[in-house]
Short mmCIF file of C-alpha atoms and ligand atoms in Angstrom, two decimals:
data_model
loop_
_atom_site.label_atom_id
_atom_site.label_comp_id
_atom_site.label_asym_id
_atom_site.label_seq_id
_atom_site.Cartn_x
_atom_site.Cartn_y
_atom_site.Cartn_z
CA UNK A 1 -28.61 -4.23 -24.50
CA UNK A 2 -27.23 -5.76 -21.77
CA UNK A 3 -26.42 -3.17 -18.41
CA UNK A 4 -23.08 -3.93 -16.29
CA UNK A 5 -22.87 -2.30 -12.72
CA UNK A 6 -19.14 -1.30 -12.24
CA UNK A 7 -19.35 -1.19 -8.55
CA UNK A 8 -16.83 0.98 -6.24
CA UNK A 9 -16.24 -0.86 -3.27
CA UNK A 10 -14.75 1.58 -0.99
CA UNK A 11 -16.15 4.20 0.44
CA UNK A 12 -13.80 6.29 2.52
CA UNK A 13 -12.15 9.36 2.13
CA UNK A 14 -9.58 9.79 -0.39
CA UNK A 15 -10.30 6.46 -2.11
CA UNK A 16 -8.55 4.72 -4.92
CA UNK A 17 -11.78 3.16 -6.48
CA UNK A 18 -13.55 6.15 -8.51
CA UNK A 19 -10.34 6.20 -10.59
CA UNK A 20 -9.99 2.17 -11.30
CA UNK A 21 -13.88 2.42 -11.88
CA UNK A 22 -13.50 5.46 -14.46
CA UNK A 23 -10.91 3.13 -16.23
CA UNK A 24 -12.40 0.31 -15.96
CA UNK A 25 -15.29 1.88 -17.74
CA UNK A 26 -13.41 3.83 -20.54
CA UNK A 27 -11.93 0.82 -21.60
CA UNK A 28 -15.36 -1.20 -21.50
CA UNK A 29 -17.45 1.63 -23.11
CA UNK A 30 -15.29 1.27 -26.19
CA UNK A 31 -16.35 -2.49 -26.73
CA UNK A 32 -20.33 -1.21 -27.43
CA UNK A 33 -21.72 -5.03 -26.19
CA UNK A 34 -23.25 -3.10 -23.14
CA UNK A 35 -24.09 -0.10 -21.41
CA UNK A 36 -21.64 0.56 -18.90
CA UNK A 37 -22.58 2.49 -15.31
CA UNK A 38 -20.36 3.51 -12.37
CA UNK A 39 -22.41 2.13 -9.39
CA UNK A 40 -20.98 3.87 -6.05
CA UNK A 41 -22.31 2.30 -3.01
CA UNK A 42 -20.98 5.48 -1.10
CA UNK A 43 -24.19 7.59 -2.60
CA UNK A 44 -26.44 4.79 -1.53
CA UNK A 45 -25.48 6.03 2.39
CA UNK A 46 -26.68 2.22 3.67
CA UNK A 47 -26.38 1.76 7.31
CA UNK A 48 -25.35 -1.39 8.60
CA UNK A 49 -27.91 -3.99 7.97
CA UNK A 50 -30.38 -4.28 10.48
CA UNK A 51 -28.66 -1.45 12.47
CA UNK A 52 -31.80 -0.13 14.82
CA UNK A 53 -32.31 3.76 14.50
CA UNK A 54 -30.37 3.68 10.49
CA UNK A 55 -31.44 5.82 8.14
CA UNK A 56 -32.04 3.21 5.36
CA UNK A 57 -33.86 5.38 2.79
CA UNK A 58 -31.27 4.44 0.14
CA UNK A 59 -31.94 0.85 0.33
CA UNK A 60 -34.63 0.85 -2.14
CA UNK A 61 -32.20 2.90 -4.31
CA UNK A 62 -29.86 0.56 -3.66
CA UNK A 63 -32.37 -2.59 -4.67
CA UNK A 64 -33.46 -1.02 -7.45
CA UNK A 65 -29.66 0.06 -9.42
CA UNK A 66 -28.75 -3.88 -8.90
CA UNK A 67 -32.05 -5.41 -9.79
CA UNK A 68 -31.77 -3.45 -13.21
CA UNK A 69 -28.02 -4.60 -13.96
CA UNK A 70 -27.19 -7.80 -15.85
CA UNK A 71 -23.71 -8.63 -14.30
CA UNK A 72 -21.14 -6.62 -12.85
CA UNK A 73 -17.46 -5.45 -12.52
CA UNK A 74 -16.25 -5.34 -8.82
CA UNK A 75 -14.04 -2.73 -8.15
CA UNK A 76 -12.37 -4.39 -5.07
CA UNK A 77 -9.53 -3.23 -2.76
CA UNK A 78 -7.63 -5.06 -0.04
CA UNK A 79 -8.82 -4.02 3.77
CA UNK A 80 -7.23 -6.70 6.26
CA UNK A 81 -6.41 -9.63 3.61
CA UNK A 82 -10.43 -9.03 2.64
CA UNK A 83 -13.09 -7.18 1.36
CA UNK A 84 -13.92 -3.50 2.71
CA UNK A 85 -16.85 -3.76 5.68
CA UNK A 86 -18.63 -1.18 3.08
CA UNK A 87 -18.60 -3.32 0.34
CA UNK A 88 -19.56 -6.92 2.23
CA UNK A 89 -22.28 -4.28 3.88
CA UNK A 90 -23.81 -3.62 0.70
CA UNK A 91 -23.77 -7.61 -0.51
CA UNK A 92 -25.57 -8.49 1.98
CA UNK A 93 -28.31 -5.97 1.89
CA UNK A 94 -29.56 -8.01 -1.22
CA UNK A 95 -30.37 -11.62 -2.30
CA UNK A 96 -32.75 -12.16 -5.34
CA UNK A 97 -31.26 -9.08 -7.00
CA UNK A 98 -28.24 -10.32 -7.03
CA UNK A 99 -29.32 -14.17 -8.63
CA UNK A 100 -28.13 -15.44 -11.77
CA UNK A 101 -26.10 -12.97 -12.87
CA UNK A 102 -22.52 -12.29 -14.07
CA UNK A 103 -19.74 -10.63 -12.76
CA UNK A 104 -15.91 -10.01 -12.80
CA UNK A 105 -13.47 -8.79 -10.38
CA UNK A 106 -10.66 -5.96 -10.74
CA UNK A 107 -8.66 -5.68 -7.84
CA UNK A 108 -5.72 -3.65 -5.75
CA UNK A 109 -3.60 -3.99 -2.88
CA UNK A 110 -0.05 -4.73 -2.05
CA UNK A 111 -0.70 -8.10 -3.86
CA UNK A 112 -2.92 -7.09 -6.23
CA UNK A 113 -5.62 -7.52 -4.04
CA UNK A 114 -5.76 -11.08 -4.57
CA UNK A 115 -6.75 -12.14 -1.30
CA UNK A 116 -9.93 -9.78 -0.68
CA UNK A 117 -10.71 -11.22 -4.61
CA UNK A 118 -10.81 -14.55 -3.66
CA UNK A 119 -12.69 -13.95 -0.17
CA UNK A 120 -15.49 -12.24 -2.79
CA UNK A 121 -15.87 -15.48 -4.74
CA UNK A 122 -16.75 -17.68 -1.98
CA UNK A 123 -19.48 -14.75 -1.03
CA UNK A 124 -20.91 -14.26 -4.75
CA UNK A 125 -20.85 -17.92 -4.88
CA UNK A 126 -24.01 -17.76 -2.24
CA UNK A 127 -25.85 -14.69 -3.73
CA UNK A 128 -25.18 -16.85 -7.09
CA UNK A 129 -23.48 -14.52 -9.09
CA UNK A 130 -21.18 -16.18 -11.52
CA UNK A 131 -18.00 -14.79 -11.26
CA UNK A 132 -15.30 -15.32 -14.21
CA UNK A 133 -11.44 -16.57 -14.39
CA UNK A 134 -10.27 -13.63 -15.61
CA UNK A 135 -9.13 -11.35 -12.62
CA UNK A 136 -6.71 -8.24 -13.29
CA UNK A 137 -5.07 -7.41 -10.35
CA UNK A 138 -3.50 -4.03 -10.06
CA UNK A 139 -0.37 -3.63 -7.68
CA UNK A 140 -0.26 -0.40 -5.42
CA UNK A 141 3.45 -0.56 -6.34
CA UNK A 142 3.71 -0.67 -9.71
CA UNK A 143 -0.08 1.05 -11.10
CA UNK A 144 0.11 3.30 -8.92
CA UNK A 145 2.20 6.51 -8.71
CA UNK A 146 3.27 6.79 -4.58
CA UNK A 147 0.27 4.38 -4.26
CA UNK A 148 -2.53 7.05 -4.97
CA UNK A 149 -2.31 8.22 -8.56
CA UNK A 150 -3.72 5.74 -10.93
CA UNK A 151 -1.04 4.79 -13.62
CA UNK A 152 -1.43 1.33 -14.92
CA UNK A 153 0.42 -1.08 -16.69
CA UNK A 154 -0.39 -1.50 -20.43
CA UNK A 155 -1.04 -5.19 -20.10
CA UNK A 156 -4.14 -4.45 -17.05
CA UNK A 157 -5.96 -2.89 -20.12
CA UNK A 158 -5.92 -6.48 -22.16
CA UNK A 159 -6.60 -7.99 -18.62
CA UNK A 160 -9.76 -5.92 -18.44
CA UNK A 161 -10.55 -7.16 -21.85
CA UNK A 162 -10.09 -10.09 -21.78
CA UNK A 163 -12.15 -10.19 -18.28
CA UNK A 164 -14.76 -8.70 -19.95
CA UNK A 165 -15.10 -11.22 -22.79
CA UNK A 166 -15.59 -13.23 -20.49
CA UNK A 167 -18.50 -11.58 -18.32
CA UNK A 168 -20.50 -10.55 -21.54
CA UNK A 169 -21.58 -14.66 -22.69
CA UNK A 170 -22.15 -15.56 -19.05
CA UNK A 171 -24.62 -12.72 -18.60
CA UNK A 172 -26.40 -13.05 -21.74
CA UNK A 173 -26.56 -16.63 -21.11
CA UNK A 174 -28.25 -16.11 -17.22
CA UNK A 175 -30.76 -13.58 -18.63
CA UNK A 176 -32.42 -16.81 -19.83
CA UNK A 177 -32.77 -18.41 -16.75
CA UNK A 178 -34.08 -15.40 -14.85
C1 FMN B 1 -8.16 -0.65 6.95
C2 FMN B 1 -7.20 -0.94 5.84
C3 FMN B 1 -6.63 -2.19 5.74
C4 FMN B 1 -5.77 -2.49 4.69
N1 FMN B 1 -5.26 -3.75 4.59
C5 FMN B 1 -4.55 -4.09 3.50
C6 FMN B 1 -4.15 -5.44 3.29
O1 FMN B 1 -4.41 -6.33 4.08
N2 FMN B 1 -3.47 -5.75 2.17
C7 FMN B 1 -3.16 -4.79 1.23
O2 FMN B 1 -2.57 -5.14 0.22
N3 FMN B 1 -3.52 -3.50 1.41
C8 FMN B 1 -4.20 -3.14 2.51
N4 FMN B 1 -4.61 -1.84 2.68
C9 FMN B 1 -4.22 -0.84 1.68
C10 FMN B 1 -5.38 -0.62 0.73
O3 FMN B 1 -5.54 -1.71 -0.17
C11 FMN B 1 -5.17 0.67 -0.04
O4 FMN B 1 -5.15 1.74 0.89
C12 FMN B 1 -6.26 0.94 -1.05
O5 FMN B 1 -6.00 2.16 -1.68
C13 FMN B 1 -7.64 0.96 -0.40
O6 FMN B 1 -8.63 1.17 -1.37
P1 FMN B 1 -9.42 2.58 -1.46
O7 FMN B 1 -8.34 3.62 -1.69
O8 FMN B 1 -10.31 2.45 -2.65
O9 FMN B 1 -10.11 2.76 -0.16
C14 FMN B 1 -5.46 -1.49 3.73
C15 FMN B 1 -6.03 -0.22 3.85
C16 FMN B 1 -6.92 0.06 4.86
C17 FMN B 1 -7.55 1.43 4.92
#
């Protein structure tokens, strides 16, 4: 059985992500082509790379949860027109784990998040992780109550689907190569 890392890429107080990842994951869970785990990077407590006098006990932790996951499901929100610091942190902590694998991206923001998305391609493009065309974007406006209680759209849940259809042949198809 295939494993796919839903991965929460904030980390700060009073974050959005734990409640896009829980959805995320309902709606994938239902589908029974994989097993399905909320990865949050926050428990990992990584220091910044290379940072002299960090505590970076959880790296290995850290290795180890992505080396054992086929492809992933970004959970992605929009800091500065980009990623979070926490999330590009935790990226580039690893190389080989992240190799030939699968992944898609569910974003939020103002604009869906669609500029921190597409500033997470070019990135996975160099730890080559295959990232697919499918790309629901949720709008802080509109799938959000007051922009903090998750209510989406009908039509994200299809997006996730359809996403996800997408993810599950491309990581099958790079377990061969690795
Ligand atoms: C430092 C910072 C910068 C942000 N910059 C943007 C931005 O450029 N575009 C945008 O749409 N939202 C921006 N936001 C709003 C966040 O997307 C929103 O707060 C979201 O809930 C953050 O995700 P989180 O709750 O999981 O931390 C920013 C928020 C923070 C904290």
């Amino acid at each position: 059985m295939l494993k796919i890392g839903i991965i929460l890429g904030s980390t700060r107080e009073g974050r959005l992500s734990p409640q896009v990842g829980q959805w995320v994951k309902e709606i994938a869970e239902k589908r029974r082509d994989a097993e399905y785990e909320i990865i949050d990077i926050a428990e990992f407590k990584l220091p910044l790379l290379g940072e002299p006098g960090g505590d970076a006990s959880g790296a290995t932790a850290w290795s180890q949860m992505v080396a054992a996951c086929d492809g992933f499901v970004f959970i992605v929100q929009e800091y500065n027109h980009s990623i979070s610091g926490a999330l590009k942190n935790a990226l580039d902590y690893l190389r080989q784990e992240w190799n030939n694998k699968a992944a898609g991206i569910v974003s939020y923001g103002s604009v869906g998040g669609a500029r921190a998305a597409e500033h997470l391609r070019g990135i996975l493009g160099e730890l080559l992780v295959a990232d697919v065309r499918v790309h629901p974007a949720l709008s802080l406006f509109t799938d959000f109550e007051n922009g903090t209680v998750f209510k989406p759209k009908e039509v994200q849940a299809d997006s996730v689907n359809q996403m996800l259809d997408q993810v599950i042949p491309w990581a099958n198809a790079l377990k061969t190569i690795r």
